Coordinates of C-alpha atoms in Angstrom, one line a residue:
Chain A
K14 CA 174.7 20.5 232.1
A15 CA 177.2 18.5 234.0
G16 CA 178.4 15.4 232.3
V17 CA 178.5 11.8 233.5
T18 CA 180.6 11.4 236.6
Q19 CA 182.3 8.2 237.8
T20 CA 184.0 7.4 241.0
P21 CA 186.6 6.4 241.9
R22 CA 188.7 7.1 238.8
Y23 CA 191.4 4.5 239.8
L24 CA 191.3 1.4 241.9
I25 CA 193.8 -1.3 242.7
K26 CA 192.5 -4.5 244.2
T27 CA 193.8 -8.0 244.7
R28 CA 192.3 -11.3 243.4
G29 CA 189.3 -12.5 245.4
Q30 CA 188.3 -9.0 246.6
Q31 CA 185.2 -7.3 245.5
V32 CA 184.7 -3.8 244.2
T33 CA 181.9 -1.3 243.8
L34 CA 182.0 1.5 241.2
S35 CA 179.6 4.4 241.1
C36 CA 178.1 6.4 238.2
S37 CA 176.0 9.6 238.3
P38 CA 174.3 10.2 234.9
I39 CA 173.5 13.5 233.2
S40 CA 170.7 15.3 234.9
G41 CA 167.4 14.1 233.5
H42 CA 168.8 10.9 232.0
R43 CA 167.1 7.8 233.4
S44 CA 169.1 5.1 231.5
V45 CA 172.5 4.1 232.7
S46 CA 174.6 1.5 230.8
W47 CA 177.9 -0.1 231.9
Y48 CA 180.7 -1.2 229.5
Q49 CA 184.0 -2.9 230.1
Q50 CA 186.9 -1.8 227.9
T51 CA 190.1 -3.9 227.5
P52 CA 192.8 -3.8 224.9
G53 CA 192.0 -7.3 223.7
Q54 CA 188.2 -7.3 223.7
G55 CA 187.5 -3.6 223.2
L56 CA 184.3 -2.2 224.5
Q57 CA 181.8 -4.8 225.7
F58 CA 178.3 -4.2 227.1
L59 CA 177.7 -5.3 230.7
F60 CA 174.2 -4.2 231.5
E61 CA 171.7 -1.3 231.3
Y62 CA 169.3 0.1 233.9
F63 CA 166.3 2.3 233.4
S64 CA 164.1 3.6 236.3
E65 CA 165.8 1.2 238.7
T66 CA 165.2 -1.9 236.6
Q67 CA 167.8 -3.9 234.7
R68 CA 166.5 -4.0 231.1
N69 CA 169.4 -5.7 229.3
K70 CA 172.4 -7.8 230.2
G71 CA 175.5 -8.6 228.3
N72 CA 177.4 -11.9 228.3
F73 CA 179.3 -11.6 231.6
P74 CA 179.4 -13.9 234.6
G75 CA 177.1 -13.4 237.6
R76 CA 180.1 -11.9 239.5
F77 CA 179.2 -8.7 237.7
S78 CA 176.1 -7.0 239.0
G79 CA 174.6 -3.6 239.3
R80 CA 171.8 -1.5 240.6
Q81 CA 170.2 1.8 240.0
F82 CA 168.7 4.2 242.6
S83 CA 165.7 6.4 242.5
N84 CA 167.8 9.4 241.6
S85 CA 169.2 7.4 238.6
R86 CA 172.6 7.0 240.1
S87 CA 174.0 3.6 239.4
E88 CA 176.5 1.2 241.0
M89 CA 178.3 -1.7 239.6
N90 CA 179.7 -4.5 241.7
V91 CA 182.3 -7.1 240.8
S92 CA 182.8 -9.9 243.3
T93 CA 185.7 -12.4 243.6
L94 CA 187.9 -10.3 241.4
E95 CA 190.1 -12.1 238.8
L96 CA 193.2 -10.8 237.1
G97 CA 191.2 -10.6 233.8
D98 CA 188.8 -8.1 235.3
S99 CA 191.5 -5.4 235.0
A100 CA 189.9 -2.9 232.6
L101 CA 188.5 0.5 232.1
Y102 CA 184.8 0.4 233.3
L103 CA 182.7 3.0 231.5
C104 CA 179.3 4.3 232.4
A105 CA 177.0 5.8 229.8
S106 CA 173.8 7.7 230.3
S107 CA 170.9 8.5 228.0
T108 CA 167.3 9.4 228.0
G109 CA 166.6 5.9 227.0
Q110 CA 166.5 6.6 223.3
E111 CA 169.4 6.4 220.8
T112 CA 172.5 8.3 221.9
Q113 CA 174.6 7.5 224.9
Y114 CA 177.1 9.8 226.6
F115 CA 180.0 8.3 228.4
G116 CA 181.8 9.2 231.6
P117 CA 185.6 9.2 232.1
G118 CA 185.6 5.7 233.4
T119 CA 187.1 3.9 236.4
R120 CA 190.4 2.2 235.7
L121 CA 190.5 -1.1 237.8
L122 CA 193.8 -3.0 238.3
V123 CA 193.6 -6.4 239.8
L124 CA 196.8 -7.8 241.2
Chain B
Q27 CA 183.6 -13.2 213.1
K28 CA 182.8 -10.0 214.9
E29 CA 179.6 -8.2 214.3
V30 CA 181.5 -4.9 213.6
E31 CA 184.9 -4.8 212.0
Q32 CA 187.1 -1.8 212.1
D33 CA 190.7 -1.5 211.0
P34 CA 192.7 -0.8 214.1
G35 CA 195.4 1.2 212.3
P36 CA 197.5 2.9 213.5
L37 CA 196.8 5.6 210.9
S38 CA 199.2 8.5 210.6
V39 CA 198.5 11.6 208.4
P40 CA 200.0 15.1 208.0
E41 CA 198.1 18.1 209.4
G42 CA 195.5 19.3 206.9
A43 CA 194.9 15.9 205.3
I44 CA 191.5 14.4 204.8
V45 CA 191.0 11.3 207.0
S46 CA 188.7 8.4 206.1
L47 CA 187.7 6.0 208.8
N48 CA 185.5 3.0 208.1
C49 CA 183.6 0.2 209.7
T50 CA 181.8 -2.8 208.2
Y51 CA 179.1 -4.8 210.0
S52 CA 177.2 -8.0 209.5
N53 CA 173.9 -7.4 211.4
S54 CA 171.3 -6.0 209.1
A55 CA 169.1 -5.0 212.0
F56 CA 171.5 -2.2 213.0
Q57 CA 169.7 1.1 212.5
Y58 CA 171.6 3.7 214.6
F59 CA 175.2 4.5 213.9
M60 CA 177.6 6.5 215.9
W61 CA 181.2 7.7 215.9
Y62 CA 183.0 8.3 219.2
R63 CA 186.4 9.8 219.8
Q64 CA 188.5 8.6 222.7
Y65 CA 191.6 10.3 223.9
S66 CA 194.1 8.4 225.9
R67 CA 192.9 7.6 229.4
K68 CA 189.6 9.3 228.8
G69 CA 186.0 8.1 228.1
P70 CA 184.6 8.0 224.6
E71 CA 183.1 11.3 223.4
L72 CA 180.1 11.2 221.0
L73 CA 181.1 12.9 217.6
M74 CA 178.4 11.9 215.2
Y75 CA 175.1 10.1 215.3
T76 CA 173.0 9.0 212.2
Y77 CA 169.9 7.0 211.7
S78 CA 169.6 4.6 208.8
S79 CA 171.4 5.4 205.5
G80 CA 172.6 8.8 204.3
N81 CA 175.1 11.5 205.1
K82 CA 175.4 13.9 208.0
E83 CA 177.8 16.8 208.3
D84 CA 179.0 18.7 211.4
G85 CA 181.8 21.1 210.9
R86 CA 184.9 19.2 209.7
F87 CA 183.2 15.9 210.2
T88 CA 181.0 13.9 207.8
A89 CA 179.4 10.6 208.6
Q90 CA 178.2 8.3 205.9
V91 CA 176.0 5.2 206.2
D92 CA 175.4 2.7 203.4
K93 CA 173.1 0.1 204.7
S94 CA 173.0 -1.8 201.5
S95 CA 176.7 -2.4 201.7
K96 CA 176.7 -2.6 205.5
Y97 CA 179.5 0.1 205.5
I98 CA 179.9 3.3 207.5
S99 CA 182.5 6.0 207.2
L100 CA 183.7 9.1 209.0
F101 CA 185.6 11.8 207.1
I102 CA 187.6 14.4 208.9
R103 CA 188.6 17.4 206.7
D104 CA 191.5 19.7 207.5
S105 CA 192.7 17.3 210.2
Q106 CA 194.5 18.9 213.2
P107 CA 196.9 17.5 215.7
S108 CA 194.1 17.7 218.3
D109 CA 192.2 15.1 216.3
S110 CA 194.8 12.5 217.3
A111 CA 192.8 9.9 219.2
T112 CA 191.2 6.6 218.8
Y113 CA 188.0 6.6 216.8
L114 CA 185.3 4.1 217.6
C115 CA 182.3 3.2 215.5
A116 CA 179.2 2.0 217.3
M117 CA 175.8 0.8 216.3
K118 CA 172.6 -0.6 217.6
E119 CA 169.4 -2.2 216.6
G120 CA 166.2 -0.1 216.7
S121 CA 164.8 -1.4 219.9
A122 CA 168.1 -2.5 221.6
R123 CA 169.6 -0.7 224.5
Q124 CA 173.2 -1.8 224.0
L125 CA 175.8 -0.4 221.6
T126 CA 178.0 -2.8 219.6
F127 CA 181.4 -1.2 219.1
G128 CA 184.2 -1.6 216.6
S129 CA 187.7 -2.2 217.9
G130 CA 188.7 1.4 217.2
T131 CA 191.2 3.1 214.9
Q132 CA 194.1 4.9 216.3
L133 CA 194.7 8.2 214.4
T134 CA 197.8 10.4 214.7
V135 CA 197.8 13.8 212.9
L136 CA 201.4 15.0 212.6
P137 CA 202.1 18.8 212.8

């Protein structure tokens, strides 16, 4: 089976812009979770989607949003980018049960 | 205080050594425990997954969970230079969707 894929792998944006990241889960997985990884805060949960519905949300501002499509692919959007949004954004897929499998991440740099 | 505490290291060992990595946690509702390995500039890779207390072995890796002490460990036998990476512990409550991660331990295995 192919693993979790994320596009793009690298992005450079400027403050105030918005960005959309994409994630394709493992075939058959209906749950997609998003995490932000920074050197200072580590891995922090953003939100989780299952069958196109957001089931859980972490403690992030409303500038961070997401959605899931009927084929389980998911997108994450960050509006009005701030310097502190520079991070590795990781997508993880699962069947909705215990284990989560991560993609390679999208590295976002905000200038 | 963080829910999951993990010594960030760095930890440096000679090839062939036994490595012990540990995490402590404060949330007694955690029931699922995972260890991920993350190479530089890559996404986390699931190594071990255990439910509740006990031991689990997979090749050179052994995961231990002691829920009474709120302490989990990962042992790596016959460590190899290819084991050099950051090791992240993660855990979740039974019905929760999100993983809570430790800060990661950076391991270097010297040839």
